[in-house]
Amino acid sequence: MVKIKFITLGKTKTTCLETALQEYTKRLHPLATIEWVFHKNLKELERVLKGLPSFIALDSQGFSCNSLQFASLIQKEMRERGPRLTLVIGGDLGLSEAIKKECSLLLSLSPLTFTHQMTRLILLEQLYRAFEINKGSPYHK
């Protein structure tokens, strides 16, 4: 089973977003376990990330791809690094330059700007979609 860890600043404060996050976590459960790690500030986040061998960071200036390319990217990451993914989502001010330089991949979900709370849901749904694409499910039609 794949272990997916989301490391982010601040918790989800909106009930409807939290409900949707729980739904996609439940959908992913047969394929992956999801762990959410919340930090209070950017300095704390930087300190935690220094010890990680690799992680994907989300930023509007990162690599942009469609869902099929994202599914391939996730498959490649797991093939090269094992069944563990660590994804980092910044707060309302984004990520520091130090974090952007340390990540194994800087990824953009869209040229549009989303709140960090919405980004969690969009990324989780795209991960579910990627897993479904990779197993040949009709979900991505």
PDB file of C-alpha atoms in Angstrom:
ATOM      1  CA  MET A   1       0.000   0.000   0.000  1.00  0.00           C
ATOM      2  CA  VAL A   2       1.249   3.483  -0.876  1.00  0.00           C
ATOM      3  CA  LYS A   3       1.800   5.953   1.948  1.00  0.00           C
ATOM      4  CA  ILE A   4       0.981   9.541   1.053  1.00  0.00           C
ATOM      5  CA  LYS A   5       1.959  12.280   3.460  1.00  0.00           C
ATOM      6  CA  PHE A   6       0.716  15.832   3.035  1.00  0.00           C
ATOM      7  CA  ILE A   7       2.741  18.424   4.904  1.00  0.00           C
ATOM      8  CA  THR A   8       1.060  21.796   5.034  1.00  0.00           C
ATOM      9  CA  LEU A   9       0.624  25.033   6.936  1.00  0.00           C
ATOM     10  CA  GLY A  10      -2.562  25.528   8.937  1.00  0.00           C
ATOM     11  CA  LYS A  11      -5.586  23.260   9.181  1.00  0.00           C
ATOM     12  CA  THR A  12      -8.676  23.151   6.980  1.00  0.00           C
ATOM     13  CA  LYS A  13     -11.205  25.479   8.547  1.00  0.00           C
ATOM     14  CA  THR A  14     -14.131  25.036   6.161  1.00  0.00           C
ATOM     15  CA  THR A  15     -16.513  22.181   6.976  1.00  0.00           C
ATOM     16  CA  CYS A  16     -17.508  21.482   3.360  1.00  0.00           C
ATOM     17  CA  LEU A  17     -13.833  21.184   2.343  1.00  0.00           C
ATOM     18  CA  GLU A  18     -13.116  18.900   5.276  1.00  0.00           C
ATOM     19  CA  THR A  19     -16.044  16.678   4.263  1.00  0.00           C
ATOM     20  CA  ALA A  20     -14.741  16.463   0.683  1.00  0.00           C
ATOM     21  CA  LEU A  21     -11.208  15.692   1.933  1.00  0.00           C
ATOM     22  CA  GLN A  22     -12.616  12.850   4.017  1.00  0.00           C
ATOM     23  CA  GLU A  23     -14.498  11.487   0.989  1.00  0.00           C
ATOM     24  CA  TYR A  24     -11.380  11.329  -1.207  1.00  0.00           C
ATOM     25  CA  THR A  25      -9.332   9.918   1.655  1.00  0.00           C
ATOM     26  CA  LYS A  26     -11.934   7.149   1.964  1.00  0.00           C
ATOM     27  CA  ARG A  27     -11.848   6.516  -1.805  1.00  0.00           C
ATOM     28  CA  LEU A  28      -8.062   6.242  -1.771  1.00  0.00           C
ATOM     29  CA  HIS A  29      -7.959   3.979   1.271  1.00  0.00           C
ATOM     30  CA  PRO A  30      -7.849   0.627  -0.526  1.00  0.00           C
ATOM     31  CA  LEU A  31      -4.857   1.913  -2.527  1.00  0.00           C
ATOM     32  CA  ALA A  32      -3.099   4.291  -0.154  1.00  0.00           C
ATOM     33  CA  THR A  33      -2.966   5.567   3.387  1.00  0.00           C
ATOM     34  CA  ILE A  34      -3.163   9.323   3.821  1.00  0.00           C
ATOM     35  CA  GLU A  35      -1.460  11.287   6.575  1.00  0.00           C
ATOM     36  CA  TRP A  36      -1.902  15.024   7.099  1.00  0.00           C
ATOM     37  CA  VAL A  37       0.811  16.879   9.014  1.00  0.00           C
ATOM     38  CA  PHE A  38       0.056  20.490   9.884  1.00  0.00           C
ATOM     39  CA  HIS A  39       2.626  23.093  10.859  1.00  0.00           C
ATOM     40  CA  LYS A  40       2.049  26.530  12.302  1.00  0.00           C
ATOM     41  CA  ASN A  41       4.703  28.534  10.464  1.00  0.00           C
ATOM     42  CA  LEU A  42       7.121  28.478   7.561  1.00  0.00           C
ATOM     43  CA  LYS A  43      10.259  28.173   9.724  1.00  0.00           C
ATOM     44  CA  GLU A  44       8.907  25.024  11.362  1.00  0.00           C
ATOM     45  CA  LEU A  45       8.004  23.645   7.926  1.00  0.00           C
ATOM     46  CA  GLU A  46      11.511  24.362   6.580  1.00  0.00           C
ATOM     47  CA  ARG A  47      13.088  22.590   9.560  1.00  0.00           C
ATOM     48  CA  VAL A  48      10.972  19.452   9.055  1.00  0.00           C
ATOM     49  CA  LEU A  49      11.632  19.307   5.313  1.00  0.00           C
ATOM     50  CA  LYS A  50      15.431  19.507   5.697  1.00  0.00           C
ATOM     51  CA  GLY A  51      15.501  15.905   6.918  1.00  0.00           C
ATOM     52  CA  LEU A  52      13.456  14.452   4.055  1.00  0.00           C
ATOM     53  CA  PRO A  53      15.168  12.644   1.169  1.00  0.00           C
ATOM     54  CA  SER A  54      12.578  13.861  -1.360  1.00  0.00           C
ATOM     55  CA  PHE A  55       9.279  15.684  -1.565  1.00  0.00           C
ATOM     56  CA  ILE A  56       7.011  17.313  -4.121  1.00  0.00           C
ATOM     57  CA  ALA A  57       6.200  20.954  -3.411  1.00  0.00           C
ATOM     58  CA  LEU A  58       3.240  22.808  -4.869  1.00  0.00           C
ATOM     59  CA  ASP A  59       3.739  26.280  -6.262  1.00  0.00           C
ATOM     60  CA  SER A  60       2.075  28.297  -9.016  1.00  0.00           C
ATOM     61  CA  GLN A  61       5.477  28.639 -10.739  1.00  0.00           C
ATOM     62  CA  GLY A  62       6.072  24.882 -10.818  1.00  0.00           C
ATOM     63  CA  PHE A  63       5.818  22.271 -13.568  1.00  0.00           C
ATOM     64  CA  SER A  64       2.319  22.146 -15.007  1.00  0.00           C
ATOM     65  CA  CYS A  65       0.717  19.011 -16.451  1.00  0.00           C
ATOM     66  CA  ASN A  66      -2.621  17.470 -17.293  1.00  0.00           C
ATOM     67  CA  SER A  67      -4.190  14.601 -15.337  1.00  0.00           C
ATOM     68  CA  LEU A  68      -2.729  11.865 -17.557  1.00  0.00           C
ATOM     69  CA  GLN A  69       0.761  13.348 -17.226  1.00  0.00           C
ATOM     70  CA  PHE A  70       0.249  13.693 -13.476  1.00  0.00           C
ATOM     71  CA  ALA A  71      -0.737  10.007 -13.259  1.00  0.00           C
ATOM     72  CA  SER A  72       2.479   9.079 -15.105  1.00  0.00           C
ATOM     73  CA  LEU A  73       4.512  11.370 -12.872  1.00  0.00           C
ATOM     74  CA  ILE A  74       3.073   9.764  -9.714  1.00  0.00           C
ATOM     75  CA  GLN A  75       3.719   6.286 -11.099  1.00  0.00           C
ATOM     76  CA  LYS A  76       7.322   7.258 -11.947  1.00  0.00           C
ATOM     77  CA  GLU A  77       7.899   8.773  -8.482  1.00  0.00           C
ATOM     78  CA  MET A  78       6.729   5.572  -6.790  1.00  0.00           C
ATOM     79  CA  ARG A  79       8.778   3.382  -9.112  1.00  0.00           C
ATOM     80  CA  GLU A  80      11.949   5.409  -8.428  1.00  0.00           C
ATOM     81  CA  ARG A  81      11.464   6.237  -4.746  1.00  0.00           C
ATOM     82  CA  GLY A  82       9.259   3.440  -3.446  1.00  0.00           C
ATOM     83  CA  PRO A  83       5.627   3.440  -2.318  1.00  0.00           C
ATOM     84  CA  ARG A  84       5.852   6.726  -0.410  1.00  0.00           C
ATOM     85  CA  LEU A  85       4.895  10.208  -1.556  1.00  0.00           C
ATOM     86  CA  THR A  86       5.389  13.396   0.397  1.00  0.00           C
ATOM     87  CA  LEU A  87       3.590  16.470  -0.878  1.00  0.00           C
ATOM     88  CA  VAL A  88       4.081  19.947   0.553  1.00  0.00           C
ATOM     89  CA  ILE A  89       1.481  22.711   0.376  1.00  0.00           C
ATOM     90  CA  GLY A  90       2.356  26.183   1.604  1.00  0.00           C
ATOM     91  CA  GLY A  91       0.144  28.637   3.397  1.00  0.00           C
ATOM     92  CA  ASP A  92      -1.451  31.814   2.127  1.00  0.00           C
ATOM     93  CA  LEU A  93       1.992  33.286   1.374  1.00  0.00           C
ATOM     94  CA  GLY A  94       3.204  30.194  -0.477  1.00  0.00           C
ATOM     95  CA  LEU A  95       6.549  28.462   0.104  1.00  0.00           C
ATOM     96  CA  SER A  96       9.978  29.902   0.794  1.00  0.00           C
ATOM     97  CA  GLU A  97      12.677  29.892  -1.887  1.00  0.00           C
ATOM     98  CA  ALA A  98      14.649  27.436   0.271  1.00  0.00           C
ATOM     99  CA  ILE A  99      11.819  24.898   0.146  1.00  0.00           C
ATOM    100  CA  LYS A 100      11.373  25.394  -3.603  1.00  0.00           C
ATOM    101  CA  LYS A 101      15.080  24.697  -4.137  1.00  0.00           C
ATOM    102  CA  GLU A 102      15.135  21.576  -1.909  1.00  0.00           C
ATOM    103  CA  CYS A 103      12.152  19.762  -3.401  1.00  0.00           C
ATOM    104  CA  SER A 104      12.550  16.914  -5.875  1.00  0.00           C
ATOM    105  CA  LEU A 105       9.748  18.410  -7.982  1.00  0.00           C
ATOM    106  CA  LEU A 106       8.060  21.806  -7.981  1.00  0.00           C
ATOM    107  CA  LEU A 107       4.521  21.222  -9.249  1.00  0.00           C
ATOM    108  CA  SER A 108       1.743  23.595 -10.261  1.00  0.00           C
ATOM    109  CA  LEU A 109      -1.869  22.438 -10.269  1.00  0.00           C
ATOM    110  CA  SER A 110      -2.973  25.336 -12.456  1.00  0.00           C
ATOM    111  CA  PRO A 111      -1.992  28.822 -13.557  1.00  0.00           C
ATOM    112  CA  LEU A 112      -4.956  29.974 -11.448  1.00  0.00           C
ATOM    113  CA  THR A 113      -4.447  30.886  -7.803  1.00  0.00           C
ATOM    114  CA  PHE A 114      -6.256  28.780  -5.191  1.00  0.00           C
ATOM    115  CA  THR A 115      -6.433  29.120  -1.432  1.00  0.00           C
ATOM    116  CA  HIS A 116      -4.111  26.679   0.324  1.00  0.00           C
ATOM    117  CA  GLN A 117      -7.208  24.988   1.728  1.00  0.00           C
ATOM    118  CA  MET A 118      -8.720  24.464  -1.752  1.00  0.00           C
ATOM    119  CA  THR A 119      -5.342  23.242  -3.005  1.00  0.00           C
ATOM    120  CA  ARG A 120      -5.520  20.349  -0.526  1.00  0.00           C
ATOM    121  CA  LEU A 121      -8.800  19.152  -1.987  1.00  0.00           C
ATOM    122  CA  ILE A 122      -7.789  19.646  -5.629  1.00  0.00           C
ATOM    123  CA  LEU A 123      -4.510  17.791  -5.075  1.00  0.00           C
ATOM    124  CA  LEU A 124      -6.196  14.933  -3.208  1.00  0.00           C
ATOM    125  CA  GLU A 125      -8.788  14.529  -5.979  1.00  0.00           C
ATOM    126  CA  GLN A 126      -6.024  14.556  -8.612  1.00  0.00           C
ATOM    127  CA  LEU A 127      -4.137  11.885  -6.682  1.00  0.00           C
ATOM    128  CA  TYR A 128      -7.274   9.744  -6.599  1.00  0.00           C
ATOM    129  CA  ARG A 129      -7.729  10.374 -10.328  1.00  0.00           C
ATOM    130  CA  ALA A 130      -4.069   9.435 -10.969  1.00  0.00           C
ATOM    131  CA  PHE A 131      -4.455   6.147  -9.096  1.00  0.00           C
ATOM    132  CA  GLU A 132      -7.649   5.386 -11.031  1.00  0.00           C
ATOM    133  CA  ILE A 133      -5.971   6.233 -14.367  1.00  0.00           C
ATOM    134  CA  ASN A 134      -3.008   4.021 -13.508  1.00  0.00           C
ATOM    135  CA  LYS A 135      -5.234   1.050 -12.706  1.00  0.00           C
ATOM    136  CA  GLY A 136      -7.352   1.541 -15.869  1.00  0.00           C
ATOM    137  CA  SER A 137     -10.568   2.612 -14.139  1.00  0.00           C
ATOM    138  CA  PRO A 138     -13.246   4.543 -16.086  1.00  0.00           C
ATOM    139  CA  TYR A 139     -13.209   7.365 -13.466  1.00  0.00           C
ATOM    140  CA  HIS A 140     -11.203   9.671 -15.754  1.00  0.00           C
ATOM    141  CA  LYS A 141     -13.661   9.861 -18.630  1.00  0.00           C
TER     142      LYS A 141
END
